[in-house]
Amino acid sequence: QVQLQESGPGLVKPSQTLSLTCNVSGGSISSDSYYWNWIRQPAGKGLEWIGRIYTSGSTSYNPSLKGRVTISVDTSKNQFSLKLSSVTAADTAVYYCASASGYLGYFGMDVWGQGTTVTVSS
Amino acid sequence: DIQMTQSPSSLSASVGDRVTITCRASQGISNYLAWFQQKPGKAPKSLIYGASNLQSGVPSKFSGSGSGTDFTLTIRSLQPEDFATYYCQQYNSYPHTFGQGTKLEIK
């Protein structure tokens, strides 16, 4: 089964761009019918879906992030990435990557990374 | 956006009990509904997809039902490892949205 592992800086300055990578092992990121997702969770709060990318490269994002988010795939490295620009303290959270399989991701987000904590502070 | 409302927000129960958590969508989502279990400091774990289908390896003590706007997660014969926070999530339309969570605590 696919395994996921997030990586990236744990501290980002306000107004800068948060960049995280999710490494995919045990399978190919180019596999058909896989959607690659990012989700975040502020400390003590609930889950927020950030967006997802399909194998073809098509993306869907949460409008609440007001156009600050970009998700991309690097097939040569078998990983996908999240970039969130113009960050503020409100973007401080644990960030998870997750995969969803099946037509339109019908089987749900069944594999998750362990999560990585990102703090936005000067 | 589709709003997902879970009830109750918290629930106390005893080992051996059967509990039910409800999730209501602000508009119809067919059966594109998932349930997750999250323990402190851990990533969410997928329990159910398609409203009623158990993920591989999830014990049959967990069951889901519903379609349209009203959904339930039932856990029977609670064990200590079941005490956690549970989230529903709709993935029928963008943005995919989660319920606020239900914290299941030991009585």
mmCIF file of C-alpha atoms in Angstrom:
data_model
loop_
_atom_site.group_PDB
_atom_site.id
_atom_site.type_symbol
_atom_site.label_atom_id
_atom_site.label_comp_id
_atom_site.label_asym_id
_atom_site.label_seq_id
_atom_site.Cartn_x
_atom_site.Cartn_y
_atom_site.Cartn_z
ATOM 1 C CA GLN A 1 0.000 0.000 0.000
ATOM 2 C CA VAL A 2 1.061 3.565 -0.628
ATOM 3 C CA GLN A 3 2.794 5.400 2.219
ATOM 4 C CA LEU A 4 3.079 9.169 2.524
ATOM 5 C CA GLN A 5 5.587 11.384 4.336
ATOM 6 C CA GLU A 6 5.453 15.160 4.620
ATOM 7 C CA SER A 7 8.566 17.309 4.800
ATOM 8 C CA GLY A 8 9.409 20.989 4.853
ATOM 9 C CA PRO A 9 10.354 23.905 7.101
ATOM 10 C CA GLY A 10 8.716 23.970 10.492
ATOM 11 C CA LEU A 11 8.955 27.749 10.759
ATOM 12 C CA VAL A 12 7.906 30.297 8.159
ATOM 13 C CA LYS A 13 7.959 34.072 8.464
ATOM 14 C CA PRO A 14 4.777 36.095 7.968
ATOM 15 C CA SER A 15 4.146 37.168 4.355
ATOM 16 C CA GLN A 16 6.449 34.445 3.035
ATOM 17 C CA THR A 17 5.533 31.260 1.189
ATOM 18 C CA LEU A 18 5.022 27.982 2.981
ATOM 19 C CA SER A 19 6.379 25.053 0.953
ATOM 20 C CA LEU A 20 5.800 21.411 1.848
ATOM 21 C CA THR A 21 6.458 18.165 0.036
ATOM 22 C CA CYS A 22 4.758 14.809 0.365
ATOM 23 C CA ASN A 23 6.886 11.843 -0.627
ATOM 24 C CA VAL A 24 4.996 8.863 -2.002
ATOM 25 C CA SER A 25 6.423 5.368 -1.466
ATOM 26 C CA GLY A 26 5.073 1.932 -2.211
ATOM 27 C CA GLY A 27 3.422 3.080 -5.402
ATOM 28 C CA SER A 28 3.645 5.482 -8.304
ATOM 29 C CA ILE A 29 2.283 8.989 -8.083
ATOM 30 C CA SER A 30 1.337 8.572 -11.723
ATOM 31 C CA SER A 31 -1.067 5.718 -10.969
ATOM 32 C CA ASP A 32 -4.508 6.082 -12.464
ATOM 33 C CA SER A 33 -7.434 7.081 -10.264
ATOM 34 C CA TYR A 34 -5.445 8.638 -7.442
ATOM 35 C CA TYR A 35 -6.077 12.066 -5.998
ATOM 36 C CA TRP A 36 -3.373 13.641 -3.868
ATOM 37 C CA ASN A 37 -4.675 15.883 -1.090
ATOM 38 C CA TRP A 38 -3.498 18.412 1.461
ATOM 39 C CA ILE A 39 -5.376 18.975 4.743
ATOM 40 C CA ARG A 40 -4.465 21.099 7.733
ATOM 41 C CA GLN A 41 -5.432 21.301 11.389
ATOM 42 C CA PRO A 42 -4.688 24.227 13.725
ATOM 43 C CA ALA A 43 -3.829 23.176 17.236
ATOM 44 C CA GLY A 44 -6.929 22.086 19.127
ATOM 45 C CA LYS A 45 -9.208 22.658 16.137
ATOM 46 C CA GLY A 46 -10.823 20.693 13.358
ATOM 47 C CA LEU A 47 -9.686 19.592 9.924
ATOM 48 C CA GLU A 48 -9.647 21.844 6.865
ATOM 49 C CA TRP A 49 -9.305 20.478 3.341
ATOM 50 C CA ILE A 50 -6.825 22.615 1.386
ATOM 51 C CA GLY A 51 -7.009 21.059 -2.055
ATOM 52 C CA ARG A 52 -6.084 18.153 -4.256
ATOM 53 C CA ILE A 53 -4.418 17.246 -7.519
ATOM 54 C CA TYR A 54 -5.209 14.405 -9.869
ATOM 55 C CA THR A 55 -2.607 12.340 -11.646
ATOM 56 C CA SER A 56 -3.302 14.322 -14.817
ATOM 57 C CA GLY A 57 -2.346 17.522 -13.040
ATOM 58 C CA SER A 58 -5.837 18.963 -12.663
ATOM 59 C CA THR A 59 -6.316 20.728 -9.350
ATOM 60 C CA SER A 60 -9.085 21.834 -7.001
ATOM 61 C CA TYR A 61 -8.558 24.248 -4.154
ATOM 62 C CA ASN A 62 -10.484 25.531 -1.165
ATOM 63 C CA PRO A 63 -11.702 29.064 -2.014
ATOM 64 C CA SER A 64 -11.245 30.029 1.650
ATOM 65 C CA LEU A 65 -7.524 30.239 0.927
ATOM 66 C CA LYS A 66 -8.219 33.033 -1.538
ATOM 67 C CA GLY A 67 -5.962 31.973 -4.358
ATOM 68 C CA ARG A 68 -2.857 31.612 -2.179
ATOM 69 C CA VAL A 69 -2.460 27.867 -2.700
ATOM 70 C CA THR A 70 -0.743 25.843 -5.405
ATOM 71 C CA ILE A 71 -0.489 22.050 -5.463
ATOM 72 C CA SER A 72 1.799 20.365 -7.962
ATOM 73 C CA VAL A 73 3.181 16.925 -8.783
ATOM 74 C CA ASP A 74 6.771 15.953 -9.521
ATOM 75 C CA THR A 75 6.596 12.550 -11.163
ATOM 76 C CA SER A 76 10.391 12.249 -11.402
ATOM 77 C CA LYS A 77 10.644 12.385 -7.613
ATOM 78 C CA ASN A 78 7.355 10.583 -6.916
ATOM 79 C CA GLN A 79 6.138 13.426 -4.750
ATOM 80 C CA PHE A 80 3.612 16.221 -4.663
ATOM 81 C CA SER A 81 3.914 19.650 -3.141
ATOM 82 C CA LEU A 82 1.976 22.430 -1.460
ATOM 83 C CA LYS A 83 2.784 26.109 -1.703
ATOM 84 C CA LEU A 84 0.836 28.625 0.354
ATOM 85 C CA SER A 85 1.763 32.242 -0.196
ATOM 86 C CA SER A 86 1.439 35.352 1.967
ATOM 87 C CA VAL A 87 1.146 33.346 5.157
ATOM 88 C CA THR A 88 -0.031 34.758 8.467
ATOM 89 C CA ALA A 89 -0.267 33.358 11.968
ATOM 90 C CA ALA A 90 -3.652 31.920 11.000
ATOM 91 C CA ASP A 91 -1.833 29.460 8.736
ATOM 92 C CA THR A 92 -0.049 27.885 11.710
ATOM 93 C CA ALA A 93 -1.199 24.273 11.765
ATOM 94 C CA VAL A 94 -0.323 20.631 11.351
ATOM 95 C CA TYR A 95 -0.332 19.922 7.617
ATOM 96 C CA TYR A 96 -1.221 16.466 6.341
ATOM 97 C CA CYS A 97 -0.993 14.920 2.928
ATOM 98 C CA ALA A 98 -3.412 12.135 2.020
ATOM 99 C CA SER A 99 -4.305 10.006 -0.966
ATOM 100 C CA ALA A 100 -7.756 9.156 -2.239
ATOM 101 C CA SER A 101 -8.348 6.423 -4.768
ATOM 102 C CA GLY A 102 -11.143 5.337 -7.018
ATOM 103 C CA TYR A 103 -13.261 7.184 -9.556
ATOM 104 C CA LEU A 104 -13.450 10.815 -8.383
ATOM 105 C CA GLY A 105 -11.748 9.641 -5.208
ATOM 106 C CA TYR A 106 -14.790 7.619 -4.187
ATOM 107 C CA PHE A 107 -12.820 5.382 -1.836
ATOM 108 C CA GLY A 108 -11.997 8.428 0.245
ATOM 109 C CA MET A 109 -8.723 9.595 1.790
ATOM 110 C CA ASP A 110 -7.581 6.217 3.027
ATOM 111 C CA VAL A 111 -3.847 6.870 3.383
ATOM 112 C CA TRP A 112 -2.443 9.777 5.373
ATOM 113 C CA GLY A 113 0.995 11.049 6.186
ATOM 114 C CA GLN A 114 1.943 11.526 9.819
ATOM 115 C CA GLY A 115 1.625 15.303 9.541
ATOM 116 C CA THR A 116 4.122 18.120 9.873
ATOM 117 C CA THR A 117 3.787 21.159 12.105
ATOM 118 C CA VAL A 118 4.260 24.551 10.512
ATOM 119 C CA THR A 119 4.464 27.671 12.630
ATOM 120 C CA VAL A 120 4.193 31.134 11.109
ATOM 121 C CA SER A 121 6.171 33.571 13.209
ATOM 122 C CA SER A 122 8.828 36.216 12.824
ATOM 123 C CA ASP B 1 -19.781 25.539 0.467
ATOM 124 C CA ILE B 2 -21.572 22.570 1.972
ATOM 125 C CA GLN B 3 -21.746 22.788 5.766
ATOM 126 C CA MET B 4 -21.333 19.551 7.701
ATOM 127 C CA THR B 5 -22.805 19.573 11.192
ATOM 128 C CA GLN B 6 -22.031 16.790 13.617
ATOM 129 C CA SER B 7 -23.940 16.018 16.769
ATOM 130 C CA PRO B 8 -23.201 15.754 19.523
ATOM 131 C CA SER B 9 -19.960 17.732 19.746
ATOM 132 C CA SER B 10 -18.938 15.581 22.684
ATOM 133 C CA LEU B 11 -20.171 12.343 24.105
ATOM 134 C CA SER B 12 -19.423 10.377 27.264
ATOM 135 C CA ALA B 13 -19.861 6.639 27.180
ATOM 136 C CA SER B 14 -18.709 3.529 28.995
ATOM 137 C CA VAL B 15 -16.725 0.551 27.793
ATOM 138 C CA GLY B 16 -19.152 -1.880 26.204
ATOM 139 C CA ASP B 17 -21.662 0.793 25.184
ATOM 140 C CA ARG B 18 -23.038 1.387 21.711
ATOM 141 C CA VAL B 19 -22.920 4.984 20.476
ATOM 142 C CA THR B 20 -24.213 6.835 17.439
ATOM 143 C CA ILE B 21 -22.850 10.059 15.960
ATOM 144 C CA THR B 22 -24.876 12.055 13.477
ATOM 145 C CA CYS B 23 -23.642 14.161 10.567
ATOM 146 C CA ARG B 24 -25.936 16.440 8.592
ATOM 147 C CA ALA B 25 -25.069 18.117 5.292
ATOM 148 C CA SER B 26 -26.491 21.514 4.369
ATOM 149 C CA GLN B 27 -27.419 20.101 0.966
ATOM 150 C CA GLY B 28 -27.589 16.699 -0.602
ATOM 151 C CA ILE B 29 -24.285 14.873 -1.094
ATOM 152 C CA SER B 30 -25.558 11.497 -2.319
ATOM 153 C CA ASN B 31 -23.356 9.013 -0.448
ATOM 154 C CA TYR B 32 -20.042 10.853 -0.814
ATOM 155 C CA LEU B 33 -19.465 10.819 2.920
ATOM 156 C CA ALA B 34 -16.454 9.583 4.863
ATOM 157 C CA TRP B 35 -15.810 9.071 8.564
ATOM 158 C CA PHE B 36 -12.444 9.455 10.262
ATOM 159 C CA GLN B 37 -11.116 8.656 13.731
ATOM 160 C CA GLN B 38 -8.380 10.809 15.215
ATOM 161 C CA LYS B 39 -6.426 10.226 18.394
ATOM 162 C CA PRO B 40 -4.348 12.970 20.065
ATOM 163 C CA GLY B 41 -1.138 13.718 18.212
ATOM 164 C CA LYS B 42 -1.965 11.319 15.387
ATOM 165 C CA ALA B 43 -3.149 11.638 11.822
ATOM 166 C CA PRO B 44 -6.799 10.880 11.130
ATOM 167 C CA LYS B 45 -7.598 7.300 10.246
ATOM 168 C CA SER B 46 -10.179 6.535 7.594
ATOM 169 C CA LEU B 47 -12.991 4.307 8.846
ATOM 170 C CA ILE B 48 -15.748 4.527 6.264
ATOM 171 C CA TYR B 49 -16.187 5.774 2.704
ATOM 172 C CA GLY B 50 -19.263 6.041 0.534
ATOM 173 C CA ALA B 51 -21.330 6.507 3.709
ATOM 174 C CA SER B 52 -21.452 2.829 4.594
ATOM 175 C CA ASN B 53 -18.350 1.023 3.296
ATOM 176 C CA LEU B 54 -15.702 -0.050 5.770
ATOM 177 C CA GLN B 55 -12.107 0.654 4.863
ATOM 178 C CA SER B 56 -9.909 -2.409 4.720
ATOM 179 C CA GLY B 57 -8.835 -3.529 8.177
ATOM 180 C CA VAL B 58 -11.484 -1.547 10.059
ATOM 181 C CA PRO B 59 -13.402 -3.770 12.493
ATOM 182 C CA SER B 60 -17.043 -4.447 11.814
ATOM 183 C CA LYS B 61 -18.016 -2.838 15.138
ATOM 184 C CA PHE B 62 -17.992 0.386 13.117
ATOM 185 C CA SER B 63 -20.886 0.970 10.753
ATOM 186 C CA GLY B 64 -22.168 3.879 8.729
ATOM 187 C CA SER B 65 -25.451 4.662 7.116
ATOM 188 C CA GLY B 66 -27.335 7.411 5.356
ATOM 189 C CA SER B 67 -27.684 9.148 2.045
ATOM 190 C CA GLY B 68 -28.551 12.623 0.882
ATOM 191 C CA THR B 69 -28.206 14.901 3.892
ATOM 192 C CA ASP B 70 -28.371 12.714 7.002
ATOM 193 C CA PHE B 71 -25.728 10.221 8.045
ATOM 194 C CA THR B 72 -24.780 8.222 11.125
ATOM 195 C CA LEU B 73 -21.723 6.477 12.459
ATOM 196 C CA THR B 74 -22.417 3.726 14.971
ATOM 197 C CA ILE B 75 -19.806 2.090 17.149
ATOM 198 C CA ARG B 76 -20.848 -0.937 19.131
ATOM 199 C CA SER B 77 -19.182 -2.532 22.114
ATOM 200 C CA LEU B 78 -16.892 0.394 22.875
ATOM 201 C CA GLN B 79 -13.347 -0.469 23.872
ATOM 202 C CA PRO B 80 -10.746 1.862 25.413
ATOM 203 C CA GLU B 81 -9.025 2.305 22.043
ATOM 204 C CA ASP B 82 -12.237 3.688 20.507
ATOM 205 C CA PHE B 83 -12.209 6.821 22.632
ATOM 206 C CA ALA B 84 -11.116 9.498 20.191
ATOM 207 C CA THR B 85 -12.454 12.334 18.059
ATOM 208 C CA TYR B 86 -14.546 11.427 15.027
ATOM 209 C CA TYR B 87 -15.007 13.555 11.913
ATOM 210 C CA CYS B 88 -17.308 13.268 8.947
ATOM 211 C CA GLN B 89 -16.324 14.688 5.566
ATOM 212 C CA GLN B 90 -18.273 15.242 2.385
ATOM 213 C CA TYR B 91 -16.498 14.813 -0.931
ATOM 214 C CA ASN B 92 -19.426 15.281 -3.251
ATOM 215 C CA SER B 93 -18.530 18.834 -4.213
ATOM 216 C CA TYR B 94 -15.728 21.317 -3.798
ATOM 217 C CA PRO B 95 -14.509 22.390 -1.384
ATOM 218 C CA HIS B 96 -14.565 19.110 0.457
ATOM 219 C CA THR B 97 -15.662 19.955 3.988
ATOM 220 C CA PHE B 98 -15.405 18.323 7.384
ATOM 221 C CA GLY B 99 -17.745 18.329 10.323
ATOM 222 C CA GLN B 100 -16.500 20.042 13.459
ATOM 223 C CA GLY B 101 -15.771 16.722 15.157
ATOM 224 C CA THR B 102 -17.286 14.654 17.946
ATOM 225 C CA LYS B 103 -15.108 13.919 20.943
ATOM 226 C CA LEU B 104 -15.933 10.535 22.446
ATOM 227 C CA GLU B 105 -14.806 10.321 26.055
ATOM 228 C CA ILE B 106 -14.854 7.613 28.669
ATOM 229 C CA LYS B 107 -17.541 8.031 31.302
#
